[in-house]
Structure formats: C-alpha cells, structure tokens
CSV table of C-alpha atoms in Angstrom, one decimal:
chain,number,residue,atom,x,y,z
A,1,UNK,CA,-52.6,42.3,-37.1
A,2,UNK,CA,-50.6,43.4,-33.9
A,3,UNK,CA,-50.2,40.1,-32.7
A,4,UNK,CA,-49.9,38.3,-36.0
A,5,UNK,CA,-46.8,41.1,-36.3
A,6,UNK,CA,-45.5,39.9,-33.1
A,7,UNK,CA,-45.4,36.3,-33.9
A,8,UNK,CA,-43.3,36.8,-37.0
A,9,UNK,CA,-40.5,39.1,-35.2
A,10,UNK,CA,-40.2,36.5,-32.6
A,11,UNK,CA,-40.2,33.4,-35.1
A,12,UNK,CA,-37.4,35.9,-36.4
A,13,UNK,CA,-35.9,36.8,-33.2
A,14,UNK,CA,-36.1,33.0,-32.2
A,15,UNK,CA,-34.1,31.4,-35.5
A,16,UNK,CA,-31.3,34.5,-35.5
A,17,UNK,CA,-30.6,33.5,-31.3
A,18,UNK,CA,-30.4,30.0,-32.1
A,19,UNK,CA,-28.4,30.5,-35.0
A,20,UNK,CA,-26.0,32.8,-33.3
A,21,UNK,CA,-25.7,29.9,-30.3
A,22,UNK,CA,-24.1,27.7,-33.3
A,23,UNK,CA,-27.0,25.6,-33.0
A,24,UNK,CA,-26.8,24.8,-29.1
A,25,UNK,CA,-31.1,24.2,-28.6
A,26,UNK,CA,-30.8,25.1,-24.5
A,27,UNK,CA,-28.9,28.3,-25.1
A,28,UNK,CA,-31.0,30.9,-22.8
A,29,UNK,CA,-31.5,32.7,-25.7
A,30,UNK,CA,-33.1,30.3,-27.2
A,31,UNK,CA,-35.2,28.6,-24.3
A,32,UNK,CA,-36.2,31.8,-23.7
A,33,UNK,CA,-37.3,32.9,-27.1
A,34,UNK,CA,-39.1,30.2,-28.5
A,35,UNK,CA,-42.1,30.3,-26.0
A,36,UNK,CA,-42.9,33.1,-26.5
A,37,UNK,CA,-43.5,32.4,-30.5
A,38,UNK,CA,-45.7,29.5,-29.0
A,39,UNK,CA,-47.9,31.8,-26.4
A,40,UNK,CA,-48.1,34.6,-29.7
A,41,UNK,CA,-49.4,31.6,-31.7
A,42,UNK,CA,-52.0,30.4,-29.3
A,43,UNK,CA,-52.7,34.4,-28.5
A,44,UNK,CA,-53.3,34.8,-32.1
A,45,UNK,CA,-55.9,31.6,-32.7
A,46,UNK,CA,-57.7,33.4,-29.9
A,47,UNK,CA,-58.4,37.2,-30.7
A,48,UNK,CA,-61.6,36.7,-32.6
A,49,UNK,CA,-62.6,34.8,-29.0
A,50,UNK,CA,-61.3,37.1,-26.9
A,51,UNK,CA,-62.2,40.1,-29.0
A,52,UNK,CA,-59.5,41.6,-28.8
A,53,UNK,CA,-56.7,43.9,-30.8
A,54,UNK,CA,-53.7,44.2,-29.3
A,55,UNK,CA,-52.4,47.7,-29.5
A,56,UNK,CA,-49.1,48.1,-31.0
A,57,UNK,CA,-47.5,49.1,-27.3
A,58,UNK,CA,-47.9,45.5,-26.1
A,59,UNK,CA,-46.0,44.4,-29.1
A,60,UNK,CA,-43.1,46.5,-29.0
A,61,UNK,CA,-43.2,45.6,-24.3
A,62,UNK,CA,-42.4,42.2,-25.5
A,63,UNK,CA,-39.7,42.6,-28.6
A,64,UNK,CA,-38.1,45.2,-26.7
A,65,UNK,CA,-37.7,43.2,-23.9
A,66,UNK,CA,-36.7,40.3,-25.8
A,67,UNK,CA,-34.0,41.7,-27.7
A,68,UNK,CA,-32.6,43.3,-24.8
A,69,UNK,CA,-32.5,39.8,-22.9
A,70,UNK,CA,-30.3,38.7,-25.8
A,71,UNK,CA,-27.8,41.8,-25.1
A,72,UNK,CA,-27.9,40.0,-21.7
A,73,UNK,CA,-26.7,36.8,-23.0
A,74,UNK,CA,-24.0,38.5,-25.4
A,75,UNK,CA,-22.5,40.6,-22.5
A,76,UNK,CA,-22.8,37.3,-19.9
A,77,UNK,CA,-20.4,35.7,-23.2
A,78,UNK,CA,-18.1,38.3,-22.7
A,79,UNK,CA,-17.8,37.9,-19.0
A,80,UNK,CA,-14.3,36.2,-18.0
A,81,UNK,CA,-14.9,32.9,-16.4
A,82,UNK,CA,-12.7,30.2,-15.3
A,83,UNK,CA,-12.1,27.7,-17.7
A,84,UNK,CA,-10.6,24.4,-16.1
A,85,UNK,CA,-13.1,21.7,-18.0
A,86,UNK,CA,-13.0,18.8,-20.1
A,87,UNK,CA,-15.0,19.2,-22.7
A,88,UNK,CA,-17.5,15.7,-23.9
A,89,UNK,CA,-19.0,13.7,-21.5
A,90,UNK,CA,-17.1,11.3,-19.4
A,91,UNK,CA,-18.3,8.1,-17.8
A,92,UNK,CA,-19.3,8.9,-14.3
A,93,UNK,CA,-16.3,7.3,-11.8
A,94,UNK,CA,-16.1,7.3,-8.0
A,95,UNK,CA,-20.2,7.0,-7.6
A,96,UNK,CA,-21.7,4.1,-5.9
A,97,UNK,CA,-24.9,3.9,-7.7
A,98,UNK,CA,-26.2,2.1,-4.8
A,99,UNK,CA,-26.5,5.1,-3.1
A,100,UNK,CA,-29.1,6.4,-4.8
A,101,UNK,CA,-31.5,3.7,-3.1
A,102,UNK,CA,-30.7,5.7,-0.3
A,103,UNK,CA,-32.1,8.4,-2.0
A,104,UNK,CA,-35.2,6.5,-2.9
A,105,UNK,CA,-35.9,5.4,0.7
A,106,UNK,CA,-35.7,8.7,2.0
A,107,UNK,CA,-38.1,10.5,-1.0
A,108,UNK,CA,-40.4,7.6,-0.2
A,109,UNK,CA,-40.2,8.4,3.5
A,110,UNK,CA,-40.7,11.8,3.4
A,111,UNK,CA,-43.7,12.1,1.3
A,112,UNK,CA,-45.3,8.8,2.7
A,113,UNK,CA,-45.3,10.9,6.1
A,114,UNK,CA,-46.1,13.8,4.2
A,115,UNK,CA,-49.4,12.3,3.1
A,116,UNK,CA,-49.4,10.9,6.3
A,117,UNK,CA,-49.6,14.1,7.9
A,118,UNK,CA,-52.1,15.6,5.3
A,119,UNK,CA,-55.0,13.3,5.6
A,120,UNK,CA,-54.7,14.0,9.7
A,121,UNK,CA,-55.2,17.7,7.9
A,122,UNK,CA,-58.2,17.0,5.9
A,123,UNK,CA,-59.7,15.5,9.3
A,124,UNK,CA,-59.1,18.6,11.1
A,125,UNK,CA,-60.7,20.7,8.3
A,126,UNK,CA,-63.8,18.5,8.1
A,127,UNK,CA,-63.2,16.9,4.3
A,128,UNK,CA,-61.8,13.9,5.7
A,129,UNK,CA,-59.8,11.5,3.6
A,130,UNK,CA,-60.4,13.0,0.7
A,131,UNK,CA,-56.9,13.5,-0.9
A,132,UNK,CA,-58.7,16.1,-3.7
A,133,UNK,CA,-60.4,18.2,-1.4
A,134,UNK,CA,-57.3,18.5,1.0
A,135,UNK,CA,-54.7,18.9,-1.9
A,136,UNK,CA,-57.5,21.9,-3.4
A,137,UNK,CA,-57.4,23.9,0.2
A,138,UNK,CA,-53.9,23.5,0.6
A,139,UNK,CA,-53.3,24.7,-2.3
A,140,UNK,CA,-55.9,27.7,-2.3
A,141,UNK,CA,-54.6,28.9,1.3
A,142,UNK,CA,-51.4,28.5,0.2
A,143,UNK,CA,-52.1,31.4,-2.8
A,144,UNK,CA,-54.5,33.2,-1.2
A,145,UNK,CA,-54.5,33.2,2.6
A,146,UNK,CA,-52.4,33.9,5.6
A,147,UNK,CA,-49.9,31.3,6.9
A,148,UNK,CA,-51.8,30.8,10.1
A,149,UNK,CA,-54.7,28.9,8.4
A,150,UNK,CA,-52.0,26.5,5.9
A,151,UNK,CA,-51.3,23.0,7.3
A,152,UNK,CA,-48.1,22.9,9.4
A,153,UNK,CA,-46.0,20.2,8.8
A,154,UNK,CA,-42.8,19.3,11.5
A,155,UNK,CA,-40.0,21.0,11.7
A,156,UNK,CA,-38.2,17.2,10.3
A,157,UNK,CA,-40.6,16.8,7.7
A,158,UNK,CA,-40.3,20.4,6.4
A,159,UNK,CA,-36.4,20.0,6.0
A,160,UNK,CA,-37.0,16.9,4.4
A,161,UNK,CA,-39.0,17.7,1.7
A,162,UNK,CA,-36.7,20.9,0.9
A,163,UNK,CA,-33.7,18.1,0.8
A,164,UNK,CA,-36.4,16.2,-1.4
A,165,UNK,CA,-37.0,19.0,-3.9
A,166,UNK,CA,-33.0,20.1,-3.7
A,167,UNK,CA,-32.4,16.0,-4.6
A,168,UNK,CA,-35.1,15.5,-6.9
A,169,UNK,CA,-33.1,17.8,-9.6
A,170,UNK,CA,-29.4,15.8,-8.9
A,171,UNK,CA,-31.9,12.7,-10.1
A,172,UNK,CA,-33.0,14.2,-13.0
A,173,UNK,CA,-29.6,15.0,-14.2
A,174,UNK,CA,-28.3,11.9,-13.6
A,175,UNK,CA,-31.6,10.4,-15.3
A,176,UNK,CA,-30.6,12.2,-18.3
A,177,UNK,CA,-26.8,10.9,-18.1
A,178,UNK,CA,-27.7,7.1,-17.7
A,179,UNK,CA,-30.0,7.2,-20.9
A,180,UNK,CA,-27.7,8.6,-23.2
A,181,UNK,CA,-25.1,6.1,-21.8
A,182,UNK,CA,-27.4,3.3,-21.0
A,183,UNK,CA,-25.4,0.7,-22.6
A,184,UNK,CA,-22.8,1.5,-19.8
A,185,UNK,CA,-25.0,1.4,-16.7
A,186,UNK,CA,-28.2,-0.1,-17.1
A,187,UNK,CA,-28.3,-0.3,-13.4
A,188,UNK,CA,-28.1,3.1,-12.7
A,189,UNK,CA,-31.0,4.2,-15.5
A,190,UNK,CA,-33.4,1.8,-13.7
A,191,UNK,CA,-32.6,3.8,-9.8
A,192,UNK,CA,-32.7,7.1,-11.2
A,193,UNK,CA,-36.0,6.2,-13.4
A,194,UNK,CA,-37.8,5.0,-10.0
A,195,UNK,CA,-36.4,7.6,-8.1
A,196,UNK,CA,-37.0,10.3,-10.2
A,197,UNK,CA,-40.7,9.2,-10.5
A,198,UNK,CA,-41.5,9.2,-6.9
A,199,UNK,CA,-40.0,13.0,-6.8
A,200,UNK,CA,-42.4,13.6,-9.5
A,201,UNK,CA,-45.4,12.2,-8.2
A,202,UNK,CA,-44.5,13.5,-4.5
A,203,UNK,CA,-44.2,17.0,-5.8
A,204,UNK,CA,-48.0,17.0,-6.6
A,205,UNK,CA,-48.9,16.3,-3.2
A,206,UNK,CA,-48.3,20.0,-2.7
A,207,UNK,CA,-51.6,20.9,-4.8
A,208,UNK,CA,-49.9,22.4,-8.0
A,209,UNK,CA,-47.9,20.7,-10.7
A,210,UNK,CA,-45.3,23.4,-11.1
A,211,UNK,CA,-42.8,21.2,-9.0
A,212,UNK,CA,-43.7,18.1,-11.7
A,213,UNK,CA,-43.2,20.3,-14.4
A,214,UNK,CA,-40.3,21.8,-12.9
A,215,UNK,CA,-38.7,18.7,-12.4
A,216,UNK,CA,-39.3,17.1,-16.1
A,217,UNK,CA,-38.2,20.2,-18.1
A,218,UNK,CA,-35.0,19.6,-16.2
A,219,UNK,CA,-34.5,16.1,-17.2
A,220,UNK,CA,-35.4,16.4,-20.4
A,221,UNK,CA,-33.0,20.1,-21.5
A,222,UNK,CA,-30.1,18.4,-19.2
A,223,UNK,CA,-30.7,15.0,-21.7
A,224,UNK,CA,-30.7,17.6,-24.9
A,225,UNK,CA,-27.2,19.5,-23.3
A,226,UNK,CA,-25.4,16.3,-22.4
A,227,UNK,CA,-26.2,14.9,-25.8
A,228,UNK,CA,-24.4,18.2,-28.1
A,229,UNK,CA,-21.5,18.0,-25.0
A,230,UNK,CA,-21.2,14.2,-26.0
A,231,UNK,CA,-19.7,15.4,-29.9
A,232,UNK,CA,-18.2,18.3,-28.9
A,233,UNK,CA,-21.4,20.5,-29.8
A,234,UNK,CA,-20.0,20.0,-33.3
A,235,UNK,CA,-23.6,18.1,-34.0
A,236,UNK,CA,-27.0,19.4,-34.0
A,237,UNK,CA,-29.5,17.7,-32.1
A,238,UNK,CA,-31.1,15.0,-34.6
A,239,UNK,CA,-34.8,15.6,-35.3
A,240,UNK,CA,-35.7,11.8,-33.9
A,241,UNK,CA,-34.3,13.3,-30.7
A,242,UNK,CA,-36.5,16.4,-30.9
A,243,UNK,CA,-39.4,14.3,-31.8
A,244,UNK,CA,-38.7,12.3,-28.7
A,245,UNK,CA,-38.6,15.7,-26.3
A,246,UNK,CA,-42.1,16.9,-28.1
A,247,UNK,CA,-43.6,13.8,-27.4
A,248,UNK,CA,-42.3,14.0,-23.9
A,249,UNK,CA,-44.0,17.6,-23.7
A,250,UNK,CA,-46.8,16.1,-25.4
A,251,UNK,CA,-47.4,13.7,-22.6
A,252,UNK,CA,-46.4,15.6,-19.9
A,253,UNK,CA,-49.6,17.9,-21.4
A,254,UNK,CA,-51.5,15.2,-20.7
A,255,UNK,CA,-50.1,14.4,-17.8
A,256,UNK,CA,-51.3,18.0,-16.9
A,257,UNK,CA,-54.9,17.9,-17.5
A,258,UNK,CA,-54.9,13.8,-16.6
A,259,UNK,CA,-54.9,15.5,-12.7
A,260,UNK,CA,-57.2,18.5,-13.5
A,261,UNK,CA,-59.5,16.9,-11.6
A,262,UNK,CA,-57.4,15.5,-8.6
A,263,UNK,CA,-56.4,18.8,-7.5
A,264,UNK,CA,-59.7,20.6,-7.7
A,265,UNK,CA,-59.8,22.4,-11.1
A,266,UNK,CA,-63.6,21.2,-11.5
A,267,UNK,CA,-64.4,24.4,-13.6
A,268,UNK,CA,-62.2,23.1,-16.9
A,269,UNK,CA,-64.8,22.1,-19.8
A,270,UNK,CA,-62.9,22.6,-23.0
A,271,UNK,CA,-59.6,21.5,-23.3
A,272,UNK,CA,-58.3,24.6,-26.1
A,273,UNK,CA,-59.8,27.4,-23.6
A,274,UNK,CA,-57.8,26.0,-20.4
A,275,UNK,CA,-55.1,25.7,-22.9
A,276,UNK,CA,-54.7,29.5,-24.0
A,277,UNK,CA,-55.1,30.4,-20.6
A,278,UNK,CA,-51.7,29.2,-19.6
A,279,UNK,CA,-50.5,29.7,-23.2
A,280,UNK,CA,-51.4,33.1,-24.9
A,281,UNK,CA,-53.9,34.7,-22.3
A,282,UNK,CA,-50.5,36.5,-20.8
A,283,UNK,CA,-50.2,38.7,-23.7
A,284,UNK,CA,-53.7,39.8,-23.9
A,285,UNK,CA,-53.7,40.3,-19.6
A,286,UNK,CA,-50.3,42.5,-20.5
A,287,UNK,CA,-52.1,44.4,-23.5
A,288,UNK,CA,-54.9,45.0,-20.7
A,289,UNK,CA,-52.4,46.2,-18.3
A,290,UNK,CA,-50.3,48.4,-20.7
A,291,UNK,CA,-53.3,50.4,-21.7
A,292,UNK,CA,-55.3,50.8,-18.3
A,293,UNK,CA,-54.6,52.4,-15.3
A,294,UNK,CA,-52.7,50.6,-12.5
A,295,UNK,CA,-51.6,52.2,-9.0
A,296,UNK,CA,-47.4,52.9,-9.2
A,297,UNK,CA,-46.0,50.3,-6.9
A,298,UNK,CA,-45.2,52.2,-3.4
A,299,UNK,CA,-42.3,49.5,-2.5
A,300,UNK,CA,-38.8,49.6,-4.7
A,301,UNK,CA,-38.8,46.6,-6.4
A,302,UNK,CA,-42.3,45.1,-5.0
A,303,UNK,CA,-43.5,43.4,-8.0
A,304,UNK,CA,-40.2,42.1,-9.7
A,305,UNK,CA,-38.0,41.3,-6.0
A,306,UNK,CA,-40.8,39.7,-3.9
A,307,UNK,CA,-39.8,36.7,-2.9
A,308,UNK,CA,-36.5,39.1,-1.5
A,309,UNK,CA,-38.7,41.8,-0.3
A,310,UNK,CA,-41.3,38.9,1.9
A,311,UNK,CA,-37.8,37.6,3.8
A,312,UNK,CA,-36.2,40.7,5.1
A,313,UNK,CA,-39.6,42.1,6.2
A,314,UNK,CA,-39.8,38.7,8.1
A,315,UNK,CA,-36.4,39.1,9.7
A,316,UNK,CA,-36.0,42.9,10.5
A,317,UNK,CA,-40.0,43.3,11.2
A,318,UNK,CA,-40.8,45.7,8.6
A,319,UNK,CA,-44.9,45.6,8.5
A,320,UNK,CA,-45.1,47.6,5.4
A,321,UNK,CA,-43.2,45.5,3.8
A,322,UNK,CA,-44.7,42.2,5.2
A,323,UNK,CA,-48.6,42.7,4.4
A,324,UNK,CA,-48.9,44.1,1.0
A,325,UNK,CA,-49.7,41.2,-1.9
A,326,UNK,CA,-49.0,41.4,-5.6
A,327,UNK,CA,-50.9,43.8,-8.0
A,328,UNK,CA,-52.3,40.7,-10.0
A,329,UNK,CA,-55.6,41.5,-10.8
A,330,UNK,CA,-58.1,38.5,-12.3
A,331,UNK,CA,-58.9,39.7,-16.0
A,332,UNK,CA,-61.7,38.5,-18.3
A,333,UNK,CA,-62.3,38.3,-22.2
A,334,UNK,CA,-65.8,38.6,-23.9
A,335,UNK,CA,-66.9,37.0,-20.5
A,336,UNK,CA,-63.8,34.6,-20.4
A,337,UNK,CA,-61.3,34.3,-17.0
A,338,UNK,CA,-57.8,35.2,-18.6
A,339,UNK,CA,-56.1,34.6,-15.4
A,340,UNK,CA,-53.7,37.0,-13.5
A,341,UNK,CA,-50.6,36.4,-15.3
A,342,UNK,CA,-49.0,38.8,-17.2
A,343,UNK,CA,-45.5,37.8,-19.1
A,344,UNK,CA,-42.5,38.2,-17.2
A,345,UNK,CA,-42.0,41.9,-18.5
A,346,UNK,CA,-45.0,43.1,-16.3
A,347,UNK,CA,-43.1,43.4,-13.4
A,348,UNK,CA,-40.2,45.1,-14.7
A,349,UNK,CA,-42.8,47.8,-16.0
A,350,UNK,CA,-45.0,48.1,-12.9
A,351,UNK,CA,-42.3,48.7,-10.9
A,352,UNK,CA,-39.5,50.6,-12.6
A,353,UNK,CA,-40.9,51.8,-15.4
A,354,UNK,CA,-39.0,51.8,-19.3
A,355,UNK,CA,-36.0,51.8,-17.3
A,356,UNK,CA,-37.0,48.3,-16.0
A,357,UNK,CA,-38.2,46.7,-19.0
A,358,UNK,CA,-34.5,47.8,-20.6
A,359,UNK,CA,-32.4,46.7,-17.4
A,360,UNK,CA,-34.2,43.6,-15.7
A,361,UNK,CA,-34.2,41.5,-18.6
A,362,UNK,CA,-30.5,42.3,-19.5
A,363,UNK,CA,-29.4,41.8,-16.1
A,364,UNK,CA,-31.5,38.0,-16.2
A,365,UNK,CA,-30.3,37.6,-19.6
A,366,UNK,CA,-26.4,38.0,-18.7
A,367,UNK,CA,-27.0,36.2,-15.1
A,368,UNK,CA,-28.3,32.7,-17.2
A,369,UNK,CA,-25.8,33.1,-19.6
A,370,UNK,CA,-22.6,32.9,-16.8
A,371,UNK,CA,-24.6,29.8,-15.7
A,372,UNK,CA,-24.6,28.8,-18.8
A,373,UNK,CA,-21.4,29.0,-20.0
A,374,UNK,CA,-20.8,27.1,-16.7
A,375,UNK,CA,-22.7,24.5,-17.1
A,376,UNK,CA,-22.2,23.8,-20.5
A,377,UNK,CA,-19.1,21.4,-19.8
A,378,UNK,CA,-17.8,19.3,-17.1
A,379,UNK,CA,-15.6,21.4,-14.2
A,380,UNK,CA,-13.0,19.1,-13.7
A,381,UNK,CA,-14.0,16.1,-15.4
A,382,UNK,CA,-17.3,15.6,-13.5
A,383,UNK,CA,-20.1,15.1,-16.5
A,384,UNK,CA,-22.9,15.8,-13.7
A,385,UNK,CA,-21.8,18.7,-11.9
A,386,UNK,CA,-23.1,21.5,-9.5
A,387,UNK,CA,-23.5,23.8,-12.6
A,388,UNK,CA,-25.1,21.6,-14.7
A,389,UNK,CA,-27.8,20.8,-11.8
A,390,UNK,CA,-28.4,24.4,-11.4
A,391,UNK,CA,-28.7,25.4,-15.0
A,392,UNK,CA,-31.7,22.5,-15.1
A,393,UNK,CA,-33.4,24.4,-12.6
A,394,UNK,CA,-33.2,27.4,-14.8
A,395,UNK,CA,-34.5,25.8,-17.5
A,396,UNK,CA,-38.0,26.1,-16.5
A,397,UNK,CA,-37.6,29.6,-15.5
A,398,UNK,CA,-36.6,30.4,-19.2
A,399,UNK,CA,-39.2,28.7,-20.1
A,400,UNK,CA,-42.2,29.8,-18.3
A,401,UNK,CA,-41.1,33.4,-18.4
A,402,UNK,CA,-43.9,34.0,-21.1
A,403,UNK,CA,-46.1,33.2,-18.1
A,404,UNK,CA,-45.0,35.3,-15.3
A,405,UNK,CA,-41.6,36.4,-13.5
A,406,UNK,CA,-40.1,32.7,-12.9
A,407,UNK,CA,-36.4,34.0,-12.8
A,408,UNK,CA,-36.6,37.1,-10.3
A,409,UNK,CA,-39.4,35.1,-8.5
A,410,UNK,CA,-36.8,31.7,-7.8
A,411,UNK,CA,-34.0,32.4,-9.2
A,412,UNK,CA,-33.3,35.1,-6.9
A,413,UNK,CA,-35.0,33.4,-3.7
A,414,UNK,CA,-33.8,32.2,0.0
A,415,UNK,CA,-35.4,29.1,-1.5
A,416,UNK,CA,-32.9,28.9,-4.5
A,417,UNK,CA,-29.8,28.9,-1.9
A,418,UNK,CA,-31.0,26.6,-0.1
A,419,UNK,CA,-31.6,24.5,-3.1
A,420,UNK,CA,-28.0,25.1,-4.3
A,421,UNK,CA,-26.7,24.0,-0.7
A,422,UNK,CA,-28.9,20.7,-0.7
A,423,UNK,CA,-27.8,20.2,-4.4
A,424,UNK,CA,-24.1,20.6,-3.5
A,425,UNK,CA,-24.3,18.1,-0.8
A,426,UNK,CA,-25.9,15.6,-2.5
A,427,UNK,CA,-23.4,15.8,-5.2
A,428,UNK,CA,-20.7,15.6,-2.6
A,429,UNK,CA,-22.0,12.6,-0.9
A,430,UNK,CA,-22.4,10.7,-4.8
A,431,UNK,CA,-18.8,11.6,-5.2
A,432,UNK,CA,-16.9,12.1,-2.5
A,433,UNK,CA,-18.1,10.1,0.7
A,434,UNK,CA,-16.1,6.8,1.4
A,435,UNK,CA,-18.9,4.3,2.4
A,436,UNK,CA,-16.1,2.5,4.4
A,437,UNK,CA,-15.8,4.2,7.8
A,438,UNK,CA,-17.6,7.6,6.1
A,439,UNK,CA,-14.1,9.0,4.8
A,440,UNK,CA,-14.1,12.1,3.2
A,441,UNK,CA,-11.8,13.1,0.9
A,442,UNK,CA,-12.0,16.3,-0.6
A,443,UNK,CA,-11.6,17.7,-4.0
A,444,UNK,CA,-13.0,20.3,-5.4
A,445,UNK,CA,-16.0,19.8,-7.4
A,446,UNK,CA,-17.1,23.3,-9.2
C-alpha cells in the first residue's frame, strides 16, 4: 500500500508541476517528476517479487524531496535574469552547414583511432580482438579498479574525445532544429543525422550506454523545446508528437538490451527483471537503506560532491580524500540483485542528514530552473544557443535522477566545464569564424 500511496501523490505531484509550467513538457519540474511515477509504477508490479513493503519513511524520503525540488524551481523563477531574447525560433543565419563535415571527419577520426587503440588493449590483456571482452574490462576497471590497471589512451586522443563528447551535444541540438525546419534545410538534417549517429555509436565504445542515452534524451527534449518556442509556447505539444518521442524511447529501449550482450551483460535472462532493476529497484534499495544501519559519512559532502571532492584531493594531495569509494552497497530481493543504486535523495541523506534532503534538492531545483529560463528562448536571435546546448545536457540528469545522483554527480563536475568550454567553441566556430582567411568577428553569443 506504501508504494501504491507513492505512485498516486507523484501522478498528483507530476500533473499539478506540469500544469503550473503552462503546459511546457521539459520544464525541470516536470522532467523531473514524471520518472519517478514511472520507477513507483514498475516498483509497485514488483513487491510481491521482491517481497517487499515499503515502510512509510521511504515514501515520505521521496515526496518530501520532490516537493521541495519544485520550491527550487519556483524560487529559480523568481531569480532576476537578463532578458535580451527573441522569442520563436529563427532560421539559423551566418552557419556554413558545410562545416559540420568537419565535424564528422574529426568524430570519425577520433574514435576510429580510439578503437584503434583498444584492440592493441585487448592484445595486451590476452582477449585479443575481441571488441566484447575488451569493451567488458574496460568498463569493469573503469567502476571498480584503480586507474593504473584502465587502458591509457594519448594525451591527443584523450582531448579529442572530450571535444567529441562536448560536440556530440551541439549536433543533437542542431539535429533537433533541422527536423522541425526540414523543409528549409534538407541539407543540413542529413549532416547532423550522420553525424549525430557516429557520436552515438562512438560513445559505446567506452563500455556503458550512458553516453548514448545521454546524447538521445538531448536531441529528442531539445526537438520537444524548439517545437512549443516555435508558437510562442502558446501550443501544447500534439499527442502525434509525443507518440513520436515514446516510440523514440521505445526504440532506444531496444536499442538498450539489442547491445546487452556486446558489452558483457551475459547474466540478463528475462527482459521485465533487468527492466525493474534500472526502473523501480531504486526505491526498494532506498527503503533498504532508510531502515538499516549505514556508517555516517566521515567526509563533508562525500556521497552528494564526489566528483568535486576526487579533483581537489588530486590537486592539493589530500590522501584521505583521494582513497575512500562510495557507500553503494549491492542489495538483493528474495534472492534477486537489486543493484547499488539508490534514488538521487540517498546522498543528500547519507551525508547531511534531513537538512540535506530539504536543501540539496532545492538548491538543484532552482540551479535547472535559471538554466532553464535561459534556455528556453534564443539570446540574441541565435535559435541554437550555448544555453539551449547545456539545458540538453541536463535533461538526462532530470531524468535519471530516480536512479542515482546524476545532477551533483555531472552537473557540478570539472568534466561539465570543460564540456561547456568545448560546447562554446564549437558554437563559435558554427557562427562566427570567417572560412575566408579564418576572420573572426566577434559578437556576443549568450
């Protein structure tokens, strides 16, 4: 009944946040939200499996949380931000499109020598050219062991593939442009559509298919926020639209399980139990946690500011801070592997206590909503712009924060600036660089 409770006041929670958006479907309170109705459904289908009742605690963890998220997103709408933008969505000017073969060449480049480089791995490890076996160990030493034993790539080819990743979000949004306007430039939706596949496929070469899934949620909430920017977001989204985005989920779902195999996940037998362990098995591993015993965390912030906490104990030499791992402990149902993910609210607890769950999630909520607002229409007339292309990288944080603690984990990473730097200059180079003798001329482009 716990559960079944929880689903209903998030169904609740989830129609009253996209209501009070005016209807706008990538709202963070709404991306946000509506998993979690999806990981309660798939957590309810499952107690009798898992044999399990939640206790009430866990519910009230995740409303609480919830709700004060949304305070996040009404205080980030109160926040005073500049407003020079033109509102609808302009045809993109002053872009060669031809540039983005450039683009293409170099993704291809970098991940042809990437693979290059990898099966000269897989001989050195003894599984030879096995792509599977190498993309499994690379991946499993990248979780789970120390850097010393991870395949090194060169100092190039490491740059290159952050420029890749930084790029491969610019192509999405400008995937999502050129097929709302793709009786304007044809051209430019075939480019992107080739581009953005090889970023797709070349971001499974590194053994997950977080960077694929990363990289499609973008496209396809940048395609839904373009579309209610085109009519002034006076018009809903139609439903053959939404229809269209499921389907894409639908088949990026398949897409999922269609490379179980590829990268190593030979223990998946039935399709519904892999399922609930990436959707639902979170809230019964945070029920697990709320009512057993866990050690206090011994580092300020350790769980929730890791990514942060791993750097500076790199630069300034600070052992303690360097060797300890995450408190994710593997937990099993009625003989089941639930995983070691917990919801994105487990952090906030382990580490700071009631406080935390109150403050983290308003802090993230009001954070997303700036970007947001931001993003929502074009800074000085330029339909894709830096905002836009961050904001699509946030979408799968919203997202997959019923999972774990995607915003606090990238969001607020080294990585993420140098994302945001390599998104910026791409941008720049679309817009502003002269192919004729490289002139630059500069205008401002936030």
């Amino acid at each position: 009944m716990t559960v079944l409770f929880l689903l209903v006041s998030l169904v609740f929670i989830t129609v009253m946040a996209y209501k009070m958006n005016n209807g706008e479907i990538c709202a963070p309170a709404v991306l946000f939200c509506a998993p979690f109705v999806l990981c309660s459904f798939f957590a309810l289908c499952n107690e009798q499996e898992w044999n399990w009742d939640a206790n009430i605690n866990t519910a009230l963890v995740v409303l609480v949380g919830t709700i004060f998220f949304l305070f996040g997103t009404w205080f980030g709408n109160k926040i005073k931000i500049s407003n020079n933008i033109r509102e609808g969505v302009e045809e993109i000017s002053g872009m060669n499109t031809n540039k983005i073969y450039i683009l293409v060449f170099l993704h291809g480049l970098c991940y042809v020598w990437k693979l290059r480089c990898m099966f000269q791995f897989g001989q050195k490890i003894g599984v030879g050219n096995n792509l599977s076996k190498i993309l499994v160990y690379i991946n499993n030493t990248t979780k789970f062991s120390s850097t010393d034993m991870n395949i090194q790539y060169p100092q190039l080819l490491s740059i290159g593939l952050e420029i890749c990743t930084a790029t491969g979000f610019v192509v999405a949004c400008l995937l999502a442009y050129s097929l709302l306007e793709m009786r304007k430039n044809k051209h430019l939706l075939l480019v992107c559509t080739v581009d953005f596949a090889v970023c797709v496929v070349g971001s499974l070469t590194s053994g997950g298919r977080g960077g694929a899934i990363q990289l499609i949620f973008s496209f396809l909430g940048t395609f839904l926020i373009l579309y209610q920017r085109k009519y002034l977001w006076k018009r809903s989204v139609p439903l053959k639209y939404l229809a269209r985005v499921g389907v894409g989920i639908i088949l990026v779902g398949v897409g999922f399980f269609a490379v179980i195999t590829l990268i190593g996940r030979y223990e998946v037998n039935l399709v519904w139990r892999y399922l609930s362990n990436y959707i639902g098995a979170q809230l019964f591993n945070l029920d697990y946690y709320l009512n057993s015993k866990f050690e206090s965390s011994v580092i300020f912030g350790q769980e929730t500011f890791q990514p942060i906490i791993q750097f500076f104990a790199g630069k300034f030499g600070i052992s303690k801070w360097s060797r300890y791992t995450l408190d994710l402990p593997m937990v099993t149902a009625a003989g089941y592997n639930t995983g070691n993910v917990y919801t994105t609210f487990y952090p906030y607890i382990h580490d700071f206590g009631v406080v935390g769950l109150l403050l983290c999630p308003f802090i993230m909520g009001a954070i997303v909503q700036v970007i947001y607002r931001k993003a929502r229409n074009s800074q000085d007339g330029y339909t894709v712009d830096i905002w836009l292309v961050v904001y699509s990288n946030v979408i799968y944080m919203l997202v997959f924060s019923f999972f774990s603690n995607k915003i606090y984990e990238l969001l607020f990473s080294i990585q993420m600036l140098k994302k945001i730097l390599w998104m910026f200059v791409t941008l720049y180079y679309f817009y502003k660089i002269n192919r004729v003798g490289m002139k630059i001329k500069y205008k401002k482009i936030i």
